[in-house]
mmCIF file of C-alpha atoms in Angstrom:
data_model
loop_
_atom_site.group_PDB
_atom_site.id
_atom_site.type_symbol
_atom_site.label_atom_id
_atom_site.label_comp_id
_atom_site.label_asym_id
_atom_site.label_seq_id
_atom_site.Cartn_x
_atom_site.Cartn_y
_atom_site.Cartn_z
ATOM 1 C CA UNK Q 895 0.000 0.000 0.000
ATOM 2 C CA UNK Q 896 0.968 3.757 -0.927
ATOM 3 C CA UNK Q 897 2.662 5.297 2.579
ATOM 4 C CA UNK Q 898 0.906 8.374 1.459
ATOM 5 C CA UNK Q 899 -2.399 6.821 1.537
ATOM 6 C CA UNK Q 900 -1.479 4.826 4.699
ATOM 7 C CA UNK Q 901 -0.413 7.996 6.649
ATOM 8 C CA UNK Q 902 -3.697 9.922 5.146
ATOM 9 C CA UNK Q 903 -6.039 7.396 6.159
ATOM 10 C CA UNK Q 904 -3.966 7.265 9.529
ATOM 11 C CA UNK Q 905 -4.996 11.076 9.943
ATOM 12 C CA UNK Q 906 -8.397 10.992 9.340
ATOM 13 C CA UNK Q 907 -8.591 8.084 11.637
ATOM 14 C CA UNK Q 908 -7.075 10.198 14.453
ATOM 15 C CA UNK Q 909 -9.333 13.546 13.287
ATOM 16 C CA UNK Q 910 -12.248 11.445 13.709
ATOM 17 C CA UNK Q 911 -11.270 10.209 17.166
ATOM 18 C CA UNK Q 912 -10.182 13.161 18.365
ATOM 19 C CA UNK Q 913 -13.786 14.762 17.238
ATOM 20 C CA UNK Q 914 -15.720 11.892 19.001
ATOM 21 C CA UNK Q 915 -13.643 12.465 21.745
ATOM 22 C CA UNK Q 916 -14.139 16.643 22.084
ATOM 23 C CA UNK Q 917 -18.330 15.989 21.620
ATOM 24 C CA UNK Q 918 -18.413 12.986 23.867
ATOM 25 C CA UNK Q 919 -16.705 15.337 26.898
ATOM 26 C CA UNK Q 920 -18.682 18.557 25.569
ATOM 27 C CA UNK Q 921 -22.048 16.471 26.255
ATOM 28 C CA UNK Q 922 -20.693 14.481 29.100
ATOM 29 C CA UNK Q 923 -18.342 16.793 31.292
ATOM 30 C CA UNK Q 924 -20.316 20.270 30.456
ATOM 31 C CA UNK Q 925 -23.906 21.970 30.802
ATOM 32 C CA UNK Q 926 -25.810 25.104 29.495
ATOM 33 C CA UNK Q 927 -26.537 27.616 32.408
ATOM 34 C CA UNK Q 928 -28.460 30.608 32.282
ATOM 35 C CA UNK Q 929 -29.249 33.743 34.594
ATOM 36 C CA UNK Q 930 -32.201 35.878 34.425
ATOM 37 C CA UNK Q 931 -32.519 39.350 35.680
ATOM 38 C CA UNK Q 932 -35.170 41.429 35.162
ATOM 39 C CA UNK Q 933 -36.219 44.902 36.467
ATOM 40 C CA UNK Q 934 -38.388 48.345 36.321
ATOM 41 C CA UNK Q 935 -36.478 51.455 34.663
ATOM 42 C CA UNK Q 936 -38.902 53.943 36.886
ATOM 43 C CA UNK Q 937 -39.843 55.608 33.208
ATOM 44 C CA UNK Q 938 -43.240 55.491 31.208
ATOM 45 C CA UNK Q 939 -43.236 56.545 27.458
ATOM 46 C CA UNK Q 940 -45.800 59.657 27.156
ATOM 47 C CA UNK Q 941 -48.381 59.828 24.445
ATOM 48 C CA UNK Q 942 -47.899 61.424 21.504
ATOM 49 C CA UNK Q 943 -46.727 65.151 22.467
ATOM 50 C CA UNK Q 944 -45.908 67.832 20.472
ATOM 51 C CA UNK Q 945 -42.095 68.598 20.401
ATOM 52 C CA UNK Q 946 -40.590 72.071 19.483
ATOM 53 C CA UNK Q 947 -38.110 72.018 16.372
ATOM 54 C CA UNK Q 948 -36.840 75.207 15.306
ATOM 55 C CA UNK Q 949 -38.985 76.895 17.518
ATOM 56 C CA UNK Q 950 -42.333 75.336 15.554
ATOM 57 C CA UNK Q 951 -44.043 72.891 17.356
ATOM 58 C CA UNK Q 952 -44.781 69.737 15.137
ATOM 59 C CA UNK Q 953 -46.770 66.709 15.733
ATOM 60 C CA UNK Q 954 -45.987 64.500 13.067
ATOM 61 C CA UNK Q 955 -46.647 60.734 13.224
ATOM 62 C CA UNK Q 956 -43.025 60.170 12.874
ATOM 63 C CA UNK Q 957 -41.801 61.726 15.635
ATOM 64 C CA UNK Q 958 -41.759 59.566 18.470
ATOM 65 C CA UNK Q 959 -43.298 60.501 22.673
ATOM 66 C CA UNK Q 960 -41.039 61.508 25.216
ATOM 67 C CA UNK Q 961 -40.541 59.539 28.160
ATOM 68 C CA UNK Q 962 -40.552 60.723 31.731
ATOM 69 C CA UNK Q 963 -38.777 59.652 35.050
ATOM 70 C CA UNK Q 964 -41.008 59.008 37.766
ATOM 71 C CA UNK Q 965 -39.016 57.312 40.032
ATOM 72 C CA UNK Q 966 -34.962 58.140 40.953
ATOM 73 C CA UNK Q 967 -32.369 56.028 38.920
ATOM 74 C CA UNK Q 968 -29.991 55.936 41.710
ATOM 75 C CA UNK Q 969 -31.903 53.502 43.729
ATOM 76 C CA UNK Q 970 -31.862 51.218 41.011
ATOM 77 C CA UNK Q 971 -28.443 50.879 40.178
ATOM 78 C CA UNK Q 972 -27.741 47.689 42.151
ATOM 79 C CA UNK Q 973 -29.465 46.192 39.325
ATOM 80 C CA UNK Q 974 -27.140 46.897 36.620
ATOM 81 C CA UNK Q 975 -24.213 46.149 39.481
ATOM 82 C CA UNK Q 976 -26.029 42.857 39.697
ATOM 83 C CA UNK Q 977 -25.719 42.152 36.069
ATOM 84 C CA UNK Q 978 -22.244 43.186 35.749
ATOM 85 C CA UNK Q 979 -21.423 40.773 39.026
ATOM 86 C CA UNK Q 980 -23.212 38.153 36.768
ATOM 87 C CA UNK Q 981 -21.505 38.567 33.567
ATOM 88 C CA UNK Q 982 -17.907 38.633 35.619
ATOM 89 C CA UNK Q 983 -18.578 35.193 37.384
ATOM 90 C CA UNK Q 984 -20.294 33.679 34.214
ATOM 91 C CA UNK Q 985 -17.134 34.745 31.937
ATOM 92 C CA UNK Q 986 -14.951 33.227 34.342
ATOM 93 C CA UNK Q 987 -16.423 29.860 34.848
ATOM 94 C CA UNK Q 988 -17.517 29.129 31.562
ATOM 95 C CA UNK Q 989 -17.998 30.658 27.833
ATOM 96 C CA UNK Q 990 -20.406 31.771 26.520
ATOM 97 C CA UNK Q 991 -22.426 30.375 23.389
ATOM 98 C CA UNK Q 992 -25.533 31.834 21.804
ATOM 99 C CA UNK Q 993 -27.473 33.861 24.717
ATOM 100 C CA UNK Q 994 -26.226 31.190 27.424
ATOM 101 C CA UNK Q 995 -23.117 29.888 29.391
ATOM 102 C CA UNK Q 996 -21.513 26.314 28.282
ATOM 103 C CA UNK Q 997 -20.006 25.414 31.845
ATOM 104 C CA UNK Q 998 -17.593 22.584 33.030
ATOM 105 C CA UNK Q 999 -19.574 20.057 35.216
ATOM 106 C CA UNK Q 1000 -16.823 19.842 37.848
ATOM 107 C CA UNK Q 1001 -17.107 23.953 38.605
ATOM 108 C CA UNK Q 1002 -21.136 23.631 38.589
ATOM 109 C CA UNK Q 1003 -21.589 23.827 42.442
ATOM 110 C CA UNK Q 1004 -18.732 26.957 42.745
ATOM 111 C CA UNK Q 1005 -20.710 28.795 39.770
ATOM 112 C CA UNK Q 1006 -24.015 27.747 41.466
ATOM 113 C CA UNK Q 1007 -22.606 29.395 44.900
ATOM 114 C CA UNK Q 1008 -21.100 32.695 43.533
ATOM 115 C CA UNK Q 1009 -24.453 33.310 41.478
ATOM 116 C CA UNK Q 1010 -25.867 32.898 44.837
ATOM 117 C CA UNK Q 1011 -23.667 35.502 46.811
ATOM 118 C CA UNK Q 1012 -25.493 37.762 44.112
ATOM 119 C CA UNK Q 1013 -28.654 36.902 44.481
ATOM 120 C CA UNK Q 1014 -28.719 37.733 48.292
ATOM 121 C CA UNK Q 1015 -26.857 40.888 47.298
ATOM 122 C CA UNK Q 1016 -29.550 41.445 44.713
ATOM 123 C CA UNK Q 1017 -32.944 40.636 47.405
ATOM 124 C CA UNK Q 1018 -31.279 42.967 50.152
ATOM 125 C CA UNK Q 1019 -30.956 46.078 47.888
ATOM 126 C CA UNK Q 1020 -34.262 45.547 46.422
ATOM 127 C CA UNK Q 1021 -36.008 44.970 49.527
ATOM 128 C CA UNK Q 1022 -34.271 48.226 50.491
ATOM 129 C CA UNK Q 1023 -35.820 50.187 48.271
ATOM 130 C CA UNK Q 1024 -38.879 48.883 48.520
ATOM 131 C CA UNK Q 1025 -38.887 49.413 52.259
ATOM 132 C CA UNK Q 1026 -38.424 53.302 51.000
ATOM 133 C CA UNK Q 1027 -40.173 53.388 47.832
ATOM 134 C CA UNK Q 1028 -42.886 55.946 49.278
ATOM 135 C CA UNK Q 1029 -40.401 58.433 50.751
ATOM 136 C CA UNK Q 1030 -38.505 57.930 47.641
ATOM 137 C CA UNK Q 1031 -40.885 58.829 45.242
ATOM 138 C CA UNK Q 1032 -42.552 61.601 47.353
ATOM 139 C CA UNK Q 1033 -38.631 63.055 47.384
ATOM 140 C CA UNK Q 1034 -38.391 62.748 43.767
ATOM 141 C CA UNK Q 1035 -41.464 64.544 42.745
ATOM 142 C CA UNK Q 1036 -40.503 66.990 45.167
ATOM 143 C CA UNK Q 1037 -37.095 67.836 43.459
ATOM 144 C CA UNK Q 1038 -39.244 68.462 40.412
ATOM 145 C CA UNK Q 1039 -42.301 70.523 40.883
ATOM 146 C CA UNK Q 1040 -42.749 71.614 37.582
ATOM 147 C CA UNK Q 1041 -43.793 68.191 36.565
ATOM 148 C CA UNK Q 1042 -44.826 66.486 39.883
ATOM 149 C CA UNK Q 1043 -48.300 66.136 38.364
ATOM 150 C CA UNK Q 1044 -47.258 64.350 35.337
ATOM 151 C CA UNK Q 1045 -45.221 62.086 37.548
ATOM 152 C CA UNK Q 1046 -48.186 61.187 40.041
ATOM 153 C CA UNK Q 1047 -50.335 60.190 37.083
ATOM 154 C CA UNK Q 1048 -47.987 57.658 35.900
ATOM 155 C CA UNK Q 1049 -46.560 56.611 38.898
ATOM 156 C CA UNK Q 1050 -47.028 52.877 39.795
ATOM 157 C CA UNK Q 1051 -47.860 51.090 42.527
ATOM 158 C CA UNK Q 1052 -45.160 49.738 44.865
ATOM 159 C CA UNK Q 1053 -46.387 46.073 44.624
ATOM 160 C CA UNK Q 1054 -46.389 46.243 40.920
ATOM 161 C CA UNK Q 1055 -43.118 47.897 41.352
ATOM 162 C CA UNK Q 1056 -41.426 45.560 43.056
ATOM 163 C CA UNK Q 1057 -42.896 42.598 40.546
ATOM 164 C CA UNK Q 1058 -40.875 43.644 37.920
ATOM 165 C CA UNK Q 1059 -37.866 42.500 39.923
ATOM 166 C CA UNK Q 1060 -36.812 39.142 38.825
ATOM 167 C CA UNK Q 1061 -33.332 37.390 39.657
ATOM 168 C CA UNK Q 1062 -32.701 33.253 38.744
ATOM 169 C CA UNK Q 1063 -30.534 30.914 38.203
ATOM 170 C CA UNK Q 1064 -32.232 28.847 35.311
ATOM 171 C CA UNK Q 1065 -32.019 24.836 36.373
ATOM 172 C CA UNK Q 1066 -28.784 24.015 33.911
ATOM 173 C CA UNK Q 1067 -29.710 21.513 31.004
ATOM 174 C CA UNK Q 1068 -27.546 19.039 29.602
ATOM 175 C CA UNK Q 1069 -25.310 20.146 26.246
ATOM 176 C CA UNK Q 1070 -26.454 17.520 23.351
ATOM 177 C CA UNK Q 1071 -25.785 18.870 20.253
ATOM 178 C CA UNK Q 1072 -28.290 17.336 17.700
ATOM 179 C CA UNK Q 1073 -25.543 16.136 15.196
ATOM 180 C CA UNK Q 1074 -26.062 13.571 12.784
ATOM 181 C CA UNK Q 1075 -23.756 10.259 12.998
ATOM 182 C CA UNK Q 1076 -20.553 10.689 10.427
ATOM 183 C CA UNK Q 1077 -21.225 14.517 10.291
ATOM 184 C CA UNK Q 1078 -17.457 15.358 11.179
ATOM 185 C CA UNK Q 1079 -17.772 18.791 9.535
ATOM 186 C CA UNK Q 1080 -20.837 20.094 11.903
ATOM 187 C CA UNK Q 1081 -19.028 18.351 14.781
ATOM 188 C CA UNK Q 1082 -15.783 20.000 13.921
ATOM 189 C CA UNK Q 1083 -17.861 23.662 13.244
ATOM 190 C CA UNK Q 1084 -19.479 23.483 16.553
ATOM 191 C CA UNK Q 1085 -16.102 22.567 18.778
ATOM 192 C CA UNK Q 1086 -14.123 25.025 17.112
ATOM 193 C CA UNK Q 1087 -16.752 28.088 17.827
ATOM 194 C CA UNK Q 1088 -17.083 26.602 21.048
ATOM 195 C CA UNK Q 1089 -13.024 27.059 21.060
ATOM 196 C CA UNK Q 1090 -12.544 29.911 19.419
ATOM 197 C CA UNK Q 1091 -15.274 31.797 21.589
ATOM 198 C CA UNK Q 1092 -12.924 30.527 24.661
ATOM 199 C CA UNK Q 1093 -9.419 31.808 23.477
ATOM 200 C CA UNK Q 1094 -11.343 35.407 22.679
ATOM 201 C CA UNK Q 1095 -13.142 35.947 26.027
ATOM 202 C CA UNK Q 1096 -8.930 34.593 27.628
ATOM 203 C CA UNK Q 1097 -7.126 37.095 25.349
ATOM 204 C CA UNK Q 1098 -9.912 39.527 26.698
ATOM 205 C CA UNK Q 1099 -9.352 38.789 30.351
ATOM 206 C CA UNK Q 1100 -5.828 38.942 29.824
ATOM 207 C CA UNK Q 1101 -5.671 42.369 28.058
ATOM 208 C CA UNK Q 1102 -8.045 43.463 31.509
ATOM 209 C CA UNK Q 1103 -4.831 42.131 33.609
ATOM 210 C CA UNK Q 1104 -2.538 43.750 31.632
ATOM 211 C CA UNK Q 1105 -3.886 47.220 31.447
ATOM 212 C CA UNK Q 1106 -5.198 47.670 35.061
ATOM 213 C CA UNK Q 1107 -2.040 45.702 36.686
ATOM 214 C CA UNK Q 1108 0.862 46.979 34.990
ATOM 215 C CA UNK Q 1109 0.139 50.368 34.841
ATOM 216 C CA UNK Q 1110 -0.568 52.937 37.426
ATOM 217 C CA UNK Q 1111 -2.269 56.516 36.930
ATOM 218 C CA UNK Q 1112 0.382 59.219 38.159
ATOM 219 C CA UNK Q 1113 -0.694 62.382 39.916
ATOM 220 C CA UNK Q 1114 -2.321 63.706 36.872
ATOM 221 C CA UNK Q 1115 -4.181 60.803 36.054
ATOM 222 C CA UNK Q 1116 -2.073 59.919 33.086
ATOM 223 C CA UNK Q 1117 -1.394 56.271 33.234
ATOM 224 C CA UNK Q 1118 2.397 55.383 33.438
ATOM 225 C CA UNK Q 1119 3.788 51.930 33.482
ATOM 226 C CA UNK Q 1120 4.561 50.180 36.517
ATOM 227 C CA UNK Q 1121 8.216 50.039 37.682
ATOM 228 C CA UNK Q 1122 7.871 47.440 40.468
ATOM 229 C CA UNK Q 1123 4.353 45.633 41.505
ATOM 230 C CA UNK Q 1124 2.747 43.365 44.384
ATOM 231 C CA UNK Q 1125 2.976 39.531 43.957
ATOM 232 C CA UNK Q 1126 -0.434 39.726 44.391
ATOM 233 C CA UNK Q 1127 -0.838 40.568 40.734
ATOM 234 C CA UNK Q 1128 -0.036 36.907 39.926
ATOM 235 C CA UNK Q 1129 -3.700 35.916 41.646
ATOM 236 C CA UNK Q 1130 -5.421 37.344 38.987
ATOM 237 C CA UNK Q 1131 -4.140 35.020 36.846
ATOM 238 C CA UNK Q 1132 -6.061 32.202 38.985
ATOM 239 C CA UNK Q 1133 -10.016 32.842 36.820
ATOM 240 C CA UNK Q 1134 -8.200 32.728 33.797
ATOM 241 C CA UNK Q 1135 -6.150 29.414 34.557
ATOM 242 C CA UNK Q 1136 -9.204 28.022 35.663
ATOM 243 C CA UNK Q 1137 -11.456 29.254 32.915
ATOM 244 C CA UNK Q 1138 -8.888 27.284 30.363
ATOM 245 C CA UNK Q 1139 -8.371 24.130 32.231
ATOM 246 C CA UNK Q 1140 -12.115 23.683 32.738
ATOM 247 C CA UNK Q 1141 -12.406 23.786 28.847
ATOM 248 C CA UNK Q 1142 -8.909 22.075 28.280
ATOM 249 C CA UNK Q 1143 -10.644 18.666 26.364
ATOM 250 C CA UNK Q 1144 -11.525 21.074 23.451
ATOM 251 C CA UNK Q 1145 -8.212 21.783 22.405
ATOM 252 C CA UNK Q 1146 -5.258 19.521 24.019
ATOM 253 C CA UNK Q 1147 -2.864 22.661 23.412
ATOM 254 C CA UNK Q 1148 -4.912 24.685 25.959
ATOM 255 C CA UNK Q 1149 -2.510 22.895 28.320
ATOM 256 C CA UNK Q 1150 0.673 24.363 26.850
ATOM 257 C CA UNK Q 1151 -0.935 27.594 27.627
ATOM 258 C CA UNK Q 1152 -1.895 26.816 30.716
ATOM 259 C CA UNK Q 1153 1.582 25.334 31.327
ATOM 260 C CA UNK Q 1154 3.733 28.190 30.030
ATOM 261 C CA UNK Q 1155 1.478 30.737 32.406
ATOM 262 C CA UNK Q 1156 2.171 28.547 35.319
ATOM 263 C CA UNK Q 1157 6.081 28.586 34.314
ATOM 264 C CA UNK Q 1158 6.147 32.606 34.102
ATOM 265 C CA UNK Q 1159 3.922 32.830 37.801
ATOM 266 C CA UNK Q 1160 6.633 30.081 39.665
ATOM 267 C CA UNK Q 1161 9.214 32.203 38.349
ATOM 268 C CA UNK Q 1162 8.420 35.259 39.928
ATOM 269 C CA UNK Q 1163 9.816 35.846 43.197
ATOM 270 C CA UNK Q 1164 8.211 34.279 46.331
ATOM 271 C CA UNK Q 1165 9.210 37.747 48.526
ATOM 272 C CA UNK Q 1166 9.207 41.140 48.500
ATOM 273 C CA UNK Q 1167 8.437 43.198 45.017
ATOM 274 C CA UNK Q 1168 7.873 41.891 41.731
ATOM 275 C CA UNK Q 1169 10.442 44.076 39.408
ATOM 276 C CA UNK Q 1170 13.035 44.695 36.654
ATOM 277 C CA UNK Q 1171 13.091 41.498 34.662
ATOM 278 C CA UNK Q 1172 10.646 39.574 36.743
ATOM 279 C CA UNK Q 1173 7.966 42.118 35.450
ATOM 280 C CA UNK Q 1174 9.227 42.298 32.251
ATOM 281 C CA UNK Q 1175 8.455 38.893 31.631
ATOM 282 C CA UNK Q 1176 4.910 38.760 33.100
ATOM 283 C CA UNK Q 1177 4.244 41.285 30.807
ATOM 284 C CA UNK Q 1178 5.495 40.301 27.870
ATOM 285 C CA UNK Q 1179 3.457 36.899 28.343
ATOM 286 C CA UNK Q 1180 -0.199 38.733 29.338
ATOM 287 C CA UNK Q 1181 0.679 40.337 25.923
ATOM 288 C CA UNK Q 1182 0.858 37.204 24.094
ATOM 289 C CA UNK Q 1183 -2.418 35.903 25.904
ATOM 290 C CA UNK Q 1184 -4.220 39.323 25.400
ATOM 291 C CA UNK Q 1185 -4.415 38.699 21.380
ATOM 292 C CA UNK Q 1186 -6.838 35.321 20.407
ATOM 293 C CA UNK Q 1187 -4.884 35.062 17.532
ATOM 294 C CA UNK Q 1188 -1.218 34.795 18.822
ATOM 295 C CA UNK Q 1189 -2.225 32.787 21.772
ATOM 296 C CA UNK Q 1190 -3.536 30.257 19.897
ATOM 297 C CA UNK Q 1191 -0.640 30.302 17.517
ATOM 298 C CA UNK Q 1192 1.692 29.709 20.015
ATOM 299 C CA UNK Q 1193 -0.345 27.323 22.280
ATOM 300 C CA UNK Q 1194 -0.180 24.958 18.722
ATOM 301 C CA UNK Q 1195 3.440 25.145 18.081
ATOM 302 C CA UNK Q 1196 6.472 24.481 20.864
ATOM 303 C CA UNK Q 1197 6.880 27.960 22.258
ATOM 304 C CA UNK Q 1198 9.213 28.932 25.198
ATOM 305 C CA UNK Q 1199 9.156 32.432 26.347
ATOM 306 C CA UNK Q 1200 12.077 34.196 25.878
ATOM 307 C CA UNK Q 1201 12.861 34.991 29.359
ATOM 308 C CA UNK Q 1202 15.144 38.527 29.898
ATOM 309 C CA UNK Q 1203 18.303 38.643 32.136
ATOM 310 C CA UNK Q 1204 18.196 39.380 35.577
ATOM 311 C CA UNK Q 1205 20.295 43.051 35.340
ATOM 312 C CA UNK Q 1206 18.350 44.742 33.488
ATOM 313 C CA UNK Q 1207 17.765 48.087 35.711
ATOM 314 C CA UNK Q 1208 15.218 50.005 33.600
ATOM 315 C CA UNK Q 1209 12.882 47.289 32.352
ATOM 316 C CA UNK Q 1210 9.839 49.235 31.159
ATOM 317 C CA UNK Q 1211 12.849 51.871 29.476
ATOM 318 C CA UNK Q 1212 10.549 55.014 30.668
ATOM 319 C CA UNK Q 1213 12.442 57.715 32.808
ATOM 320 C CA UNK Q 1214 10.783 59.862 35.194
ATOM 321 C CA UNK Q 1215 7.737 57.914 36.158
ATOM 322 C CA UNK Q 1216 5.876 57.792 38.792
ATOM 323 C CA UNK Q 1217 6.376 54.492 41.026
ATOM 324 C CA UNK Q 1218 3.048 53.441 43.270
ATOM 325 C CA UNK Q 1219 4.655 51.752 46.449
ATOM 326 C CA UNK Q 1220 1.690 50.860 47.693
ATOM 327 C CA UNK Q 1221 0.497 47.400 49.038
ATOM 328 C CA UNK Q 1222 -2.971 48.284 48.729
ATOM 329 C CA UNK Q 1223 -3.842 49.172 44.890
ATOM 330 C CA UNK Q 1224 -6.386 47.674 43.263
ATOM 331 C CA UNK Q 1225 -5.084 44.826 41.377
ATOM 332 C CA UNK Q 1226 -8.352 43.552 40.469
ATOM 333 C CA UNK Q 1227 -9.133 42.837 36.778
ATOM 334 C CA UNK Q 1228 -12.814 41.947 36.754
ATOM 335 C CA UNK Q 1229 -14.258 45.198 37.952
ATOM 336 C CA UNK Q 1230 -15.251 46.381 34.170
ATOM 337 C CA UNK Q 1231 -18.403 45.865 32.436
ATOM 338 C CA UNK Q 1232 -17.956 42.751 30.632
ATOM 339 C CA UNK Q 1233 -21.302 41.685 29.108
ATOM 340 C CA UNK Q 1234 -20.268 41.551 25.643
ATOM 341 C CA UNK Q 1235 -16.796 40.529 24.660
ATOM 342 C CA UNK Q 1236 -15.460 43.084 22.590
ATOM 343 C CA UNK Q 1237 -13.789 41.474 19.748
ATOM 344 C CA UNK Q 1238 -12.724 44.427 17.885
ATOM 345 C CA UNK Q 1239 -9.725 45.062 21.070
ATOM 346 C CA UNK Q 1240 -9.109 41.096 21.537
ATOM 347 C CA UNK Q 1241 -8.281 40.936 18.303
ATOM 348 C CA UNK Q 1242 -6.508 43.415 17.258
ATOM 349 C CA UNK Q 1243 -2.744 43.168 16.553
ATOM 350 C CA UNK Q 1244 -0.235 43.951 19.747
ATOM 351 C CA UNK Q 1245 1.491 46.462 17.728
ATOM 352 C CA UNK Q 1246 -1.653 48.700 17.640
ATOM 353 C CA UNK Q 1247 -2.504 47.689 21.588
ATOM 354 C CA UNK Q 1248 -3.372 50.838 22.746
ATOM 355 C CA UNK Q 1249 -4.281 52.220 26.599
ATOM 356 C CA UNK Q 1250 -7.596 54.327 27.126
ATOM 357 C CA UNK Q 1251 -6.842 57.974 28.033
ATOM 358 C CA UNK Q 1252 -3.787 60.214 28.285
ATOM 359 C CA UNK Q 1253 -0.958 58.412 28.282
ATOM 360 C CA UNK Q 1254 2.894 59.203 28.477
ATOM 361 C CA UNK Q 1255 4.163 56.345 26.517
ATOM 362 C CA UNK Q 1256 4.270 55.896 22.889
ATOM 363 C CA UNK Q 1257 4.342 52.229 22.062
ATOM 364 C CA UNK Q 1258 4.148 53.110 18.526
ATOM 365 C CA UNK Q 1259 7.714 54.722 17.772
ATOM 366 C CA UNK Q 1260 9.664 52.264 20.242
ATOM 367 C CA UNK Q 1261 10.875 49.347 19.188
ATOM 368 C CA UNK Q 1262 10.330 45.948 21.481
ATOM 369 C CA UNK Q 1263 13.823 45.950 23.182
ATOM 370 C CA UNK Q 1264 13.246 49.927 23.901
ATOM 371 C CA UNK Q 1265 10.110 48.678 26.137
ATOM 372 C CA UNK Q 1266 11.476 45.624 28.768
ATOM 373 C CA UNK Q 1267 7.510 44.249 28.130
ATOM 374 C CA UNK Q 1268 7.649 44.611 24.298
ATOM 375 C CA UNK Q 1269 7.215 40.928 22.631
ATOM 376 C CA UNK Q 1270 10.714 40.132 21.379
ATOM 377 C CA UNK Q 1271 9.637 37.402 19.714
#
């Protein structure tokens, strides 16, 4: 027999394993979770008014009502808190597919707990503000007079109020994709979105670590890069480790990344200040992890980081910068809204990676060795 044909067939053999292998797990070892929240905006569309345009007021069918505030929006902004607290815990246990959460069996009950927390959260604020809704409302029409009237006509009744509150847990359903036997290219299609949804919400929690935990705002609020940082900067690492390895059967090179993370972490010092080289390196990898593309091109091939030696001074090459030595920042990396992943940042190329605001350091004229994080690779 042909070799050729031997070591084709040989392939195909293994593909088709390895597919049977990656649904088998994705019905067995994973479910579909879903959390509900629902609540009252304290507005109420008006009729059809007539709005002034150009000092002419019109009345046209194609202009649309106005819509007035009855109650305060402060008191309801545990709910979008709520949401946000959601999203976080959701994107860090599982990934997302469709409108729900594809979740790893064995981190059900820790999901099931943390959703939980914010549920509690969730009843205490609302019963809060149902425990004041009358003062509330009386306050708010109070603050404006001019349409107080308006406001009591529309204004709803506290036990209708509250109903509009909703927070659950849906019960999670198995995952049983309805693919047809010998359908390799459906099976393949739906692993790889599954995978390639996975490496895009990492590369997004990794570009989260990297610009809240290596930089620091200086006294004008311009964001500088860090010179020396906690070791606790390594723990938030921990959600995203745990996020891949949950997920690990869809792709058997998730453990190389998962392997070459843990390398860079037990190389960082065990005491004292994570600095010069040390931080050069952790930086240089969350840079690699922060782009879906390059993360999964190196989690496929044999990649080693390049790690820098231990005199340079100057690692980040910026003079004149303002160094937090504080033991208390804020090294936490899941504070932003996260609903939606934004694909547009995850996947855009390093070169272009770019910091929100006013900042003192232009990445774009430097080359790599010029920054100690560049990629050098």
């Amino acid at each position: 027999m042909d070799t050729s044909t031997t070591t084709s067939t040989h392939q195909a053999v293994t593909t088709s394993s390895e597919l049977c292998s990656r649904l088998t797990q994705l019905e067995r070892g994973v479910c579909v979770v879903n959390v509900i929240s629902l609540a009252a905006c304290g507005e109420k569309s008006l009729p059809k008014v007539k709005v002034e345009l150009d000092g002419v007021l019109q009345d046209s069918d194609s202009i649309k009502g106005s819509k007035i505030r009855w109650f305060p929006k402060e008191p309801l902004n545990f709910t979008s808190k709520a949401k946000q607290a959601i999203a976080r815990v959701l994107s860090s246990y599982g990934v997302r597919w469709g409108d729900m959460t594809i979740v790893p069996l064995a981190r059900l009950d820790d999901l099931q707990y943390d959703i939980k927390a914010i549920e509690i959260d969730w009843e205490m604020a609302l019963n809060d503000m149902l425990d004041n809704y009358d003062s509330l409302v009386s306050d708010w029409q109070m603050s404006n007079l001019d349409v107080a009237d308006i406001m009591r006509r529309y204004t709803m009744d506290k036990a209708e109020f509250g109903g509009r509150f909703k927070m659950k847990m849906l019960p999670p359903v198995a995952f049983n994709p309805l693919i047809a036997e010998g359908d390799e290219e459906s099976a393949e299609e739906l692993a790889d979105d599954i995978l390639s949804n996975l490496y895009g919400e990492v590369a997004k929690m990794a570009s989260d670590i990297y610009d809240k935990s290596f930089f620091v705002a200086d006294t004008n609020g311009h964001k500088v890069a860090r010179t020396k940082a906690n070791r606790r900067i390594k723990d938030t690492f921990k959600r995203l480790i745990d996020k891949l390895e949950g997920l690990s059967f869809l792709d058997n090179n998730i453990e190389k990344v998962v392997a070459q993370t843990n390398v860079v972490l037990n190389s960082m010092p065990r005491t004292g200040w994570i600095e010069g080289a040390n931080l050069s390196n952790l930086a240089r990898w969350t840079l690699v992890m922060s782009n879906p593309d390059m993360l999964r091109n190196h989690a496929s091939d044999s990649f080693t980081l390049e790690v820098e030696p231990e005199f340079i001074e100057d690692d980040f090459g910026v003079l004149g910068e303002s160094v937090s030595t504080s033991l208390d920042e804020d090294l936490s990396v899941f504070e932003a809204q996260q609903d939606v992943v934004d694909t547009t940042k995850v996947n855009a190329p390093v070169d272009n990676f770019s910091i929100e605001g006013s900042v003192d350091i232009d990445f774009t004229n430097q080359e790599p060795d010029q920054l100690g994080f560049g990629l050098g690779f």
